[in-house]
Amino acid sequence: MPEPADRRYGPATLPRSRGPVSAAVLDALRRPPHDLPAGLGADLDPADPITDEDLQLTLFLCYELHYRGWRGVDEAWEWQPTLLALRAEAERPFAAALRRLVGAPPVPAAGVAAGLAELVAADDGPPLAATLQRHADLTQFREFVTHRSVYHLREADPHSWALPRLGGPAKAALVEIQTDEYGNGRLDRMHAELFRRTLERLGLDTGYGAHLDAAPAVTLATNNLMSLFGLHRRWRGALLGHLAAFEMTSSLPNRRYGNGLRRLGLDEEATRFYDEHVEADAVHEQIAAHDLCGGLVRVEPALAPDVLFGAAAGLAVDRLFAAHLLGCWAAGRSSLRPPAPPALPPKVSLVASPEVAPPALV
Ligand SMILES: [Fe+2]
Ligand SMILES: [Fe+2]
């Protein structure tokens, strides 16, 4: 029996299902590649795709095949035609919901960098960073970090999909940003590794994808958004816009996250990930707006609306994420999904164990 791959770097263990479609996909992935049942995607048209657990997990299951894959899952599933078709069926309502959410932000005469600055200036999201800085307790901070681990343990990877799709100034700018994200080639400086130390100091599992079951749909949506833009060449403008918005709204919140951890008594090892971003992203935001997005649009002017759409979508989904956390905390409950109910011991009848109440759904 070969040694399992290092849990730190993936592949992740398959998560639990959240509805009929994700259950069918999970069932299929556990077996050799084969055609999925016809009509499986017909159930994927929920009222709110961004917060629909079954749709977002289905997308995440499909997308992860292009990142680290899944533990024990045949790698040939990555390009299985019926799985790709199902993914497309899941992407349609998700993309439509994003468009409903943000519309088509106008491109100002001053150019795309000015448009990005306007979107960021108008972004009045719920005060998640200020809450974490001043009021959150350790349990809430651990929750926040748990949500973010889905992204930060593979930090920068979704935007790297753009590299082979670009040439010229935008490519040079993206390489400059990503080089920092990947620690200039030093493992201990990679942002994903800095974040791993934050998880460690907070006593949380540092395994890649270890917290997927705890991450609700809106958290998966923040990740699926990047994969949607990253895995489709036609969305390269939106992907760069998303990165720009991310970098332009990073420096101050990261200062607040670091201060919040210090307030709670955590040490420099725990705050390094956030401290690093205060400086780095103050630089990245300039590169991202002017050299990256400005550079792209100078070469491909038709992509300007997509750049602003990607930025607006990133900001809007992040607002939903922040609202979810703050809403749950205001109501006195966890923002994470509950753990799996304990397995019943053998020979105990389901009917005979009324004391095992299911956990409240978040
Ligand atoms: Fe980073
Ligand atoms: Fe950055």
CSV table of C-alpha atoms and ligand atoms in Angstrom, one decimal:
chain,number,residue,atom,x,y,z
A,1,MET,CA,0.0,0.0,0.0
A,2,PRO,CA,1.7,3.3,-1.0
A,3,GLU,CA,2.0,6.0,1.6
A,4,PRO,CA,-0.8,8.6,1.3
A,5,ALA,CA,0.3,11.9,-0.2
A,6,ASP,CA,1.2,14.6,2.3
A,7,ARG,CA,-2.2,15.9,3.6
A,8,ARG,CA,-0.7,19.5,3.7
A,9,TYR,CA,-0.6,19.8,0.0
A,10,GLY,CA,-3.6,17.7,-1.1
A,11,PRO,CA,-5.4,16.0,-2.7
A,12,ALA,CA,-8.2,16.7,-0.2
A,13,THR,CA,-10.6,14.0,1.1
A,14,LEU,CA,-14.0,14.1,-0.6
A,15,PRO,CA,-16.5,16.1,1.4
A,16,ARG,CA,-20.0,15.1,2.4
A,17,SER,CA,-22.8,15.6,0.0
A,18,ARG,CA,-25.3,18.5,0.3
A,19,GLY,CA,-28.1,17.5,-2.0
A,20,PRO,CA,-29.1,15.1,-4.8
A,21,VAL,CA,-26.7,16.4,-7.4
A,22,SER,CA,-23.6,16.6,-5.2
A,23,ALA,CA,-24.5,13.2,-3.8
A,24,ALA,CA,-24.6,11.7,-7.3
A,25,VAL,CA,-21.3,13.3,-8.3
A,26,LEU,CA,-19.6,12.1,-5.1
A,27,ASP,CA,-21.0,8.6,-5.8
A,28,ALA,CA,-19.6,8.7,-9.3
A,29,LEU,CA,-16.2,10.0,-8.4
A,30,ARG,CA,-15.6,7.1,-6.0
A,31,ARG,CA,-15.8,4.7,-9.0
A,32,PRO,CA,-13.8,4.6,-12.3
A,33,PRO,CA,-14.7,7.3,-14.8
A,34,HIS,CA,-18.1,6.6,-16.5
A,35,ASP,CA,-21.0,8.6,-17.9
A,36,LEU,CA,-23.1,10.4,-15.3
A,37,PRO,CA,-26.8,9.7,-15.4
A,38,ALA,CA,-28.6,11.8,-18.0
A,39,GLY,CA,-30.6,14.7,-16.7
A,40,LEU,CA,-28.7,15.1,-13.5
A,41,GLY,CA,-28.2,18.8,-14.0
A,42,ALA,CA,-32.0,19.4,-14.3
A,43,ASP,CA,-32.1,19.8,-10.6
A,44,LEU,CA,-29.6,22.6,-10.6
A,45,ASP,CA,-31.7,25.7,-11.0
A,46,PRO,CA,-32.1,27.0,-7.5
A,47,ALA,CA,-33.6,30.4,-6.5
A,48,ASP,CA,-30.3,31.6,-5.2
A,49,PRO,CA,-27.4,29.8,-6.8
A,50,ILE,CA,-24.8,31.7,-4.8
A,51,THR,CA,-26.0,30.3,-1.5
A,52,ASP,CA,-27.3,27.0,-2.7
A,53,GLU,CA,-25.3,24.2,-1.0
A,54,ASP,CA,-25.9,21.5,-3.6
A,55,LEU,CA,-25.0,23.7,-6.5
A,56,GLN,CA,-21.9,25.3,-5.0
A,57,LEU,CA,-20.5,21.9,-3.7
A,58,THR,CA,-21.2,20.4,-7.2
A,59,LEU,CA,-19.2,23.2,-8.8
A,60,PHE,CA,-16.4,22.8,-6.2
A,61,LEU,CA,-16.2,19.1,-6.7
A,62,CYS,CA,-15.9,19.6,-10.5
A,63,TYR,CA,-13.3,22.4,-10.3
A,64,GLU,CA,-11.1,20.8,-7.8
A,65,LEU,CA,-10.3,18.1,-10.3
A,66,HIS,CA,-8.3,20.8,-12.1
A,67,TYR,CA,-6.3,21.8,-9.0
A,68,ARG,CA,-5.1,19.0,-6.7
A,69,GLY,CA,-7.8,16.5,-7.5
A,70,TRP,CA,-9.4,14.4,-4.8
A,71,ARG,CA,-7.9,11.7,-2.7
A,72,GLY,CA,-8.7,8.2,-4.1
A,73,VAL,CA,-10.4,9.7,-7.2
A,74,ASP,CA,-9.3,8.6,-10.7
A,75,GLU,CA,-7.5,11.5,-12.3
A,76,ALA,CA,-9.1,10.8,-15.7
A,77,TRP,CA,-12.4,12.3,-14.2
A,78,GLU,CA,-10.9,15.7,-14.9
A,79,TRP,CA,-11.9,15.6,-18.6
A,80,GLN,CA,-14.8,13.2,-18.4
A,81,PRO,CA,-17.3,14.7,-21.0
A,82,THR,CA,-20.5,14.2,-19.0
A,83,LEU,CA,-18.9,15.6,-15.9
A,84,LEU,CA,-17.8,18.7,-17.9
A,85,ALA,CA,-21.3,19.0,-19.2
A,86,LEU,CA,-22.8,18.9,-15.7
A,87,ARG,CA,-20.3,21.5,-14.7
A,88,ALA,CA,-21.5,23.7,-17.5
A,89,GLU,CA,-25.1,23.3,-16.4
A,90,ALA,CA,-24.0,24.3,-12.9
A,91,GLU,CA,-22.1,27.3,-14.1
A,92,ARG,CA,-25.0,28.8,-16.1
A,93,PRO,CA,-27.2,29.7,-13.1
A,94,PHE,CA,-24.1,30.7,-11.1
A,95,ALA,CA,-22.9,33.1,-13.8
A,96,ALA,CA,-26.5,34.4,-14.3
A,97,ALA,CA,-26.8,35.1,-10.6
A,98,LEU,CA,-23.5,37.0,-10.6
A,99,ARG,CA,-24.7,39.1,-13.5
A,100,ARG,CA,-28.0,39.8,-11.7
A,101,LEU,CA,-26.0,40.8,-8.6
A,102,VAL,CA,-23.7,43.4,-10.2
A,103,GLY,CA,-25.1,44.1,-13.6
A,104,ALA,CA,-22.6,45.5,-16.1
A,105,PRO,CA,-20.5,48.2,-14.4
A,106,PRO,CA,-19.9,51.1,-16.9
A,107,VAL,CA,-16.3,51.7,-18.1
A,108,PRO,CA,-15.5,55.4,-17.3
A,109,ALA,CA,-13.8,57.6,-19.9
A,110,ALA,CA,-10.8,57.8,-17.7
A,111,GLY,CA,-10.2,54.1,-18.2
A,112,VAL,CA,-10.3,50.7,-16.5
A,113,ALA,CA,-8.0,51.6,-13.6
A,114,ALA,CA,-10.3,54.5,-12.7
A,115,GLY,CA,-13.3,52.2,-13.0
A,116,LEU,CA,-11.7,49.8,-10.6
A,117,ALA,CA,-11.0,52.6,-8.1
A,118,GLU,CA,-14.7,53.7,-8.3
A,119,LEU,CA,-15.9,50.2,-7.6
A,120,VAL,CA,-13.6,49.9,-4.6
A,121,ALA,CA,-14.6,53.3,-3.3
A,122,ALA,CA,-18.2,52.4,-3.5
A,123,ASP,CA,-17.7,49.1,-1.8
A,124,ASP,CA,-19.5,49.5,1.6
A,125,GLY,CA,-19.5,45.9,2.7
A,126,PRO,CA,-20.5,44.7,6.2
A,127,PRO,CA,-17.7,45.6,8.7
A,128,LEU,CA,-16.2,42.1,9.0
A,129,ALA,CA,-12.6,43.3,9.3
A,130,ALA,CA,-13.5,45.9,12.0
A,131,THR,CA,-15.4,43.3,13.9
A,132,LEU,CA,-12.5,40.9,13.8
A,133,GLN,CA,-10.2,43.7,14.9
A,134,ARG,CA,-12.2,45.0,17.8
A,135,HIS,CA,-14.8,42.5,19.0
A,136,ALA,CA,-14.5,39.0,17.8
A,137,ASP,CA,-13.7,36.3,20.3
A,138,LEU,CA,-11.2,33.5,19.6
A,139,THR,CA,-14.0,31.1,18.5
A,140,GLN,CA,-15.2,33.6,15.9
A,141,PHE,CA,-11.7,34.3,14.7
A,142,ARG,CA,-11.1,30.6,14.3
A,143,GLU,CA,-14.3,30.4,12.3
A,144,PHE,CA,-13.1,33.2,10.0
A,145,VAL,CA,-9.8,31.5,9.5
A,146,THR,CA,-11.5,28.1,8.9
A,147,HIS,CA,-13.7,29.7,6.1
A,148,ARG,CA,-10.7,31.4,4.5
A,149,SER,CA,-8.5,28.2,4.6
A,150,VAL,CA,-10.3,26.9,1.5
A,151,TYR,CA,-8.7,29.7,-0.5
A,152,HIS,CA,-5.5,30.6,1.5
A,153,LEU,CA,-4.1,27.1,1.4
A,154,ARG,CA,-4.0,27.4,-2.3
A,155,GLU,CA,-3.5,31.1,-2.4
A,156,ALA,CA,-2.9,32.7,-5.8
A,157,ASP,CA,-3.5,29.4,-7.7
A,158,PRO,CA,-6.8,30.4,-9.4
A,159,HIS,CA,-5.3,33.6,-10.8
A,160,SER,CA,-2.3,31.7,-12.2
A,161,TRP,CA,-4.7,30.1,-14.7
A,162,ALA,CA,-4.4,33.5,-16.6
A,163,LEU,CA,-0.6,33.2,-17.1
A,164,PRO,CA,-0.5,31.2,-20.3
A,165,ARG,CA,-3.5,33.2,-21.7
A,166,LEU,CA,-1.7,36.5,-21.6
A,167,GLY,CA,1.2,38.1,-23.3
A,168,GLY,CA,2.9,41.5,-23.0
A,169,PRO,CA,2.5,44.0,-20.1
A,170,ALA,CA,-0.4,42.2,-18.4
A,171,LYS,CA,1.6,39.0,-18.2
A,172,ALA,CA,4.6,40.7,-16.8
A,173,ALA,CA,2.4,42.4,-14.1
A,174,LEU,CA,0.7,39.1,-13.2
A,175,VAL,CA,4.1,37.4,-12.9
A,176,GLU,CA,5.3,40.2,-10.6
A,177,ILE,CA,2.3,39.8,-8.3
A,178,GLN,CA,2.3,36.0,-8.3
A,179,THR,CA,6.0,35.8,-7.6
A,180,ASP,CA,5.3,37.5,-4.3
A,181,GLU,CA,2.3,35.3,-3.6
A,182,TYR,CA,4.5,32.2,-4.1
A,183,GLY,CA,7.2,33.6,-1.8
A,184,ASN,CA,9.7,34.3,-4.6
A,185,GLY,CA,10.3,30.6,-4.8
A,186,ARG,CA,10.9,30.1,-1.1
A,187,LEU,CA,8.6,27.6,0.5
A,188,ASP,CA,8.6,29.3,3.9
A,189,ARG,CA,7.6,32.6,2.3
A,190,MET,CA,4.8,31.3,0.2
A,191,HIS,CA,1.6,32.9,1.3
A,192,ALA,CA,-0.1,29.6,1.6
A,193,GLU,CA,2.6,28.4,4.0
A,194,LEU,CA,2.4,31.6,6.0
A,195,PHE,CA,-1.3,30.9,6.4
A,196,ARG,CA,-0.7,27.4,7.4
A,197,ARG,CA,1.3,28.7,10.4
A,198,THR,CA,-1.7,30.9,11.3
A,199,LEU,CA,-3.9,27.8,11.3
A,200,GLU,CA,-1.4,25.9,13.4
A,201,ARG,CA,-1.2,28.7,16.0
A,202,LEU,CA,-5.0,28.7,16.2
A,203,GLY,CA,-5.0,24.9,16.8
A,204,LEU,CA,-6.7,24.2,13.5
A,205,ASP,CA,-6.1,21.4,11.0
A,206,THR,CA,-3.7,22.6,8.4
A,207,GLY,CA,-4.5,19.9,5.8
A,208,TYR,CA,-5.4,21.0,2.3
A,209,GLY,CA,-9.2,21.1,2.1
A,210,ALA,CA,-9.5,19.9,5.7
A,211,HIS,CA,-12.3,22.3,6.4
A,212,LEU,CA,-14.5,21.8,3.3
A,213,ASP,CA,-17.3,20.2,5.2
A,214,ALA,CA,-17.5,23.2,7.5
A,215,ALA,CA,-17.5,25.8,4.6
A,216,PRO,CA,-21.1,26.9,3.7
A,217,ALA,CA,-22.1,27.6,0.1
A,218,VAL,CA,-21.2,31.3,0.3
A,219,THR,CA,-17.7,30.4,1.2
A,220,LEU,CA,-17.5,27.9,-1.6
A,221,ALA,CA,-18.9,30.6,-3.9
A,222,THR,CA,-16.0,32.9,-3.2
A,223,ASN,CA,-13.7,30.2,-4.4
A,224,ASN,CA,-15.9,28.9,-7.3
A,225,LEU,CA,-16.0,32.5,-8.6
A,226,MET,CA,-12.3,32.5,-9.1
A,227,SER,CA,-12.3,29.0,-10.7
A,228,LEU,CA,-15.2,30.0,-13.0
A,229,PHE,CA,-13.2,32.9,-14.2
A,230,GLY,CA,-9.9,31.1,-14.1
A,231,LEU,CA,-10.8,28.0,-16.0
A,232,HIS,CA,-12.5,29.7,-18.9
A,233,ARG,CA,-10.1,31.7,-21.2
A,234,ARG,CA,-13.1,33.8,-22.3
A,235,TRP,CA,-13.3,35.1,-18.7
A,236,ARG,CA,-9.6,36.2,-18.5
A,237,GLY,CA,-10.6,39.9,-18.2
A,238,ALA,CA,-12.9,39.1,-15.3
A,239,LEU,CA,-10.2,37.0,-13.6
A,240,LEU,CA,-7.8,39.9,-13.7
A,241,GLY,CA,-10.5,42.3,-12.6
A,242,HIS,CA,-11.2,40.0,-9.7
A,243,LEU,CA,-7.5,39.9,-8.7
A,244,ALA,CA,-7.3,43.7,-8.9
A,245,ALA,CA,-10.3,44.2,-6.6
A,246,PHE,CA,-8.9,41.6,-4.2
A,247,GLU,CA,-5.5,43.4,-4.0
A,248,MET,CA,-7.1,46.9,-3.8
A,249,THR,CA,-9.2,45.9,-0.8
A,250,SER,CA,-6.6,43.9,1.0
A,251,SER,CA,-4.1,46.1,2.8
A,252,LEU,CA,-6.4,47.7,5.4
A,253,PRO,CA,-8.5,44.6,6.3
A,254,ASN,CA,-5.3,42.6,6.7
A,255,ARG,CA,-3.9,45.1,9.1
A,256,ARG,CA,-7.2,44.7,11.1
A,257,TYR,CA,-7.0,40.9,11.1
A,258,GLY,CA,-3.5,41.0,12.4
A,259,ASN,CA,-4.5,43.5,15.1
A,260,GLY,CA,-7.4,41.4,16.0
A,261,LEU,CA,-5.2,38.4,16.6
A,262,ARG,CA,-2.8,40.5,18.6
A,263,ARG,CA,-5.7,41.7,20.8
A,264,LEU,CA,-6.5,38.1,21.4
A,265,GLY,CA,-3.0,37.3,22.5
A,266,LEU,CA,-1.7,35.5,19.5
A,267,ASP,CA,2.0,35.9,18.5
A,268,GLU,CA,3.9,37.1,15.5
A,269,GLU,CA,3.9,33.6,14.0
A,270,ALA,CA,0.1,33.7,13.9
A,271,THR,CA,-0.1,37.2,12.5
A,272,ARG,CA,2.7,37.0,9.9
A,273,PHE,CA,0.3,36.1,7.1
A,274,TYR,CA,-1.8,39.2,7.7
A,275,ASP,CA,1.2,41.5,8.4
A,276,GLU,CA,2.9,40.4,5.1
A,277,HIS,CA,-0.2,41.4,3.2
A,278,VAL,CA,-0.4,44.9,4.6
A,279,GLU,CA,2.9,45.8,2.8
A,280,ALA,CA,2.7,43.5,-0.1
A,281,ASP,CA,-0.8,44.4,-1.2
A,282,ALA,CA,-0.2,48.1,-0.9
A,283,VAL,CA,2.2,47.5,-3.8
A,284,HIS,CA,0.1,44.9,-5.5
A,285,GLU,CA,-2.9,47.1,-5.8
A,286,GLN,CA,-1.0,49.6,-7.9
A,287,ILE,CA,0.4,46.9,-10.2
A,288,ALA,CA,-3.0,45.2,-10.4
A,289,ALA,CA,-5.0,48.3,-11.4
A,290,HIS,CA,-2.6,50.0,-13.8
A,291,ASP,CA,-0.1,47.4,-15.1
A,292,LEU,CA,-2.2,44.3,-15.0
A,293,CYS,CA,-5.8,45.5,-15.9
A,294,GLY,CA,-4.6,48.7,-17.6
A,295,GLY,CA,-2.0,46.6,-19.6
A,296,LEU,CA,-4.6,44.0,-20.6
A,297,VAL,CA,-7.1,46.6,-21.8
A,298,ARG,CA,-4.5,48.5,-23.8
A,299,VAL,CA,-3.9,45.3,-25.8
A,300,GLU,CA,-7.5,44.0,-25.7
A,301,PRO,CA,-9.8,47.1,-25.3
A,302,ALA,CA,-12.9,44.9,-25.7
A,303,LEU,CA,-12.2,43.2,-22.4
A,304,ALA,CA,-12.7,46.4,-20.3
A,305,PRO,CA,-16.3,45.6,-19.3
A,306,ASP,CA,-15.3,42.1,-18.2
A,307,VAL,CA,-12.5,43.5,-16.0
A,308,LEU,CA,-15.0,45.6,-14.2
A,309,PHE,CA,-17.6,42.8,-14.0
A,310,GLY,CA,-15.0,40.5,-12.4
A,311,ALA,CA,-14.0,43.1,-9.9
A,312,ALA,CA,-17.6,43.9,-9.0
A,313,ALA,CA,-18.5,40.2,-8.7
A,314,GLY,CA,-15.6,39.6,-6.4
A,315,LEU,CA,-16.5,42.5,-4.2
A,316,ALA,CA,-20.2,41.5,-4.1
A,317,VAL,CA,-19.7,37.9,-3.3
A,318,ASP,CA,-17.3,38.9,-0.5
A,319,ARG,CA,-20.0,41.2,0.9
A,320,LEU,CA,-22.4,38.2,1.0
A,321,PHE,CA,-19.7,36.2,2.8
A,322,ALA,CA,-19.1,39.0,5.3
A,323,ALA,CA,-22.9,39.4,5.8
A,324,HIS,CA,-23.2,35.7,6.5
A,325,LEU,CA,-20.5,35.6,9.2
A,326,LEU,CA,-21.8,38.8,10.9
A,327,GLY,CA,-25.4,37.7,10.6
A,328,CYS,CA,-24.7,34.3,12.2
A,329,TRP,CA,-22.6,35.9,15.0
A,330,ALA,CA,-25.3,38.5,15.7
A,331,ALA,CA,-27.8,35.7,16.1
A,332,GLY,CA,-25.4,33.9,18.5
A,333,ARG,CA,-24.7,30.9,16.2
A,334,SER,CA,-21.8,29.5,14.3
A,335,SER,CA,-21.2,30.6,10.7
A,336,LEU,CA,-19.8,27.2,9.9
A,337,ARG,CA,-21.7,24.1,8.8
A,338,PRO,CA,-22.2,21.6,11.7
A,339,PRO,CA,-20.1,18.5,11.9
A,340,ALA,CA,-21.4,15.2,10.7
A,341,PRO,CA,-23.8,13.7,13.2
A,342,PRO,CA,-22.2,10.9,15.2
A,343,ALA,CA,-22.4,7.5,13.5
A,344,LEU,CA,-24.9,5.3,15.3
A,345,PRO,CA,-23.3,2.3,17.0
A,346,PRO,CA,-24.2,-1.0,15.3
A,347,LYS,CA,-27.3,-2.8,16.4
A,348,VAL,CA,-29.0,0.4,17.7
A,349,SER,CA,-32.3,1.0,16.0
A,350,LEU,CA,-32.8,4.5,14.5
A,351,VAL,CA,-36.2,4.6,16.1
A,352,ALA,CA,-34.8,3.7,19.5
A,353,SER,CA,-32.4,6.7,19.8
A,354,PRO,CA,-34.5,9.9,20.0
A,355,GLU,CA,-31.9,11.4,22.3
A,356,VAL,CA,-29.6,11.9,19.3
A,357,ALA,CA,-30.9,15.2,18.1
A,358,PRO,CA,-29.6,16.4,14.7
A,359,PRO,CA,-27.5,19.5,15.0
A,360,ALA,CA,-29.2,22.8,14.0
A,361,LEU,CA,-28.5,23.7,10.4
A,362,VAL,CA,-26.6,26.9,9.8
B,1,FE,FE,-1.1,36.8,-0.7
B,2,FE,FE,-1.3,40.2,-3.0
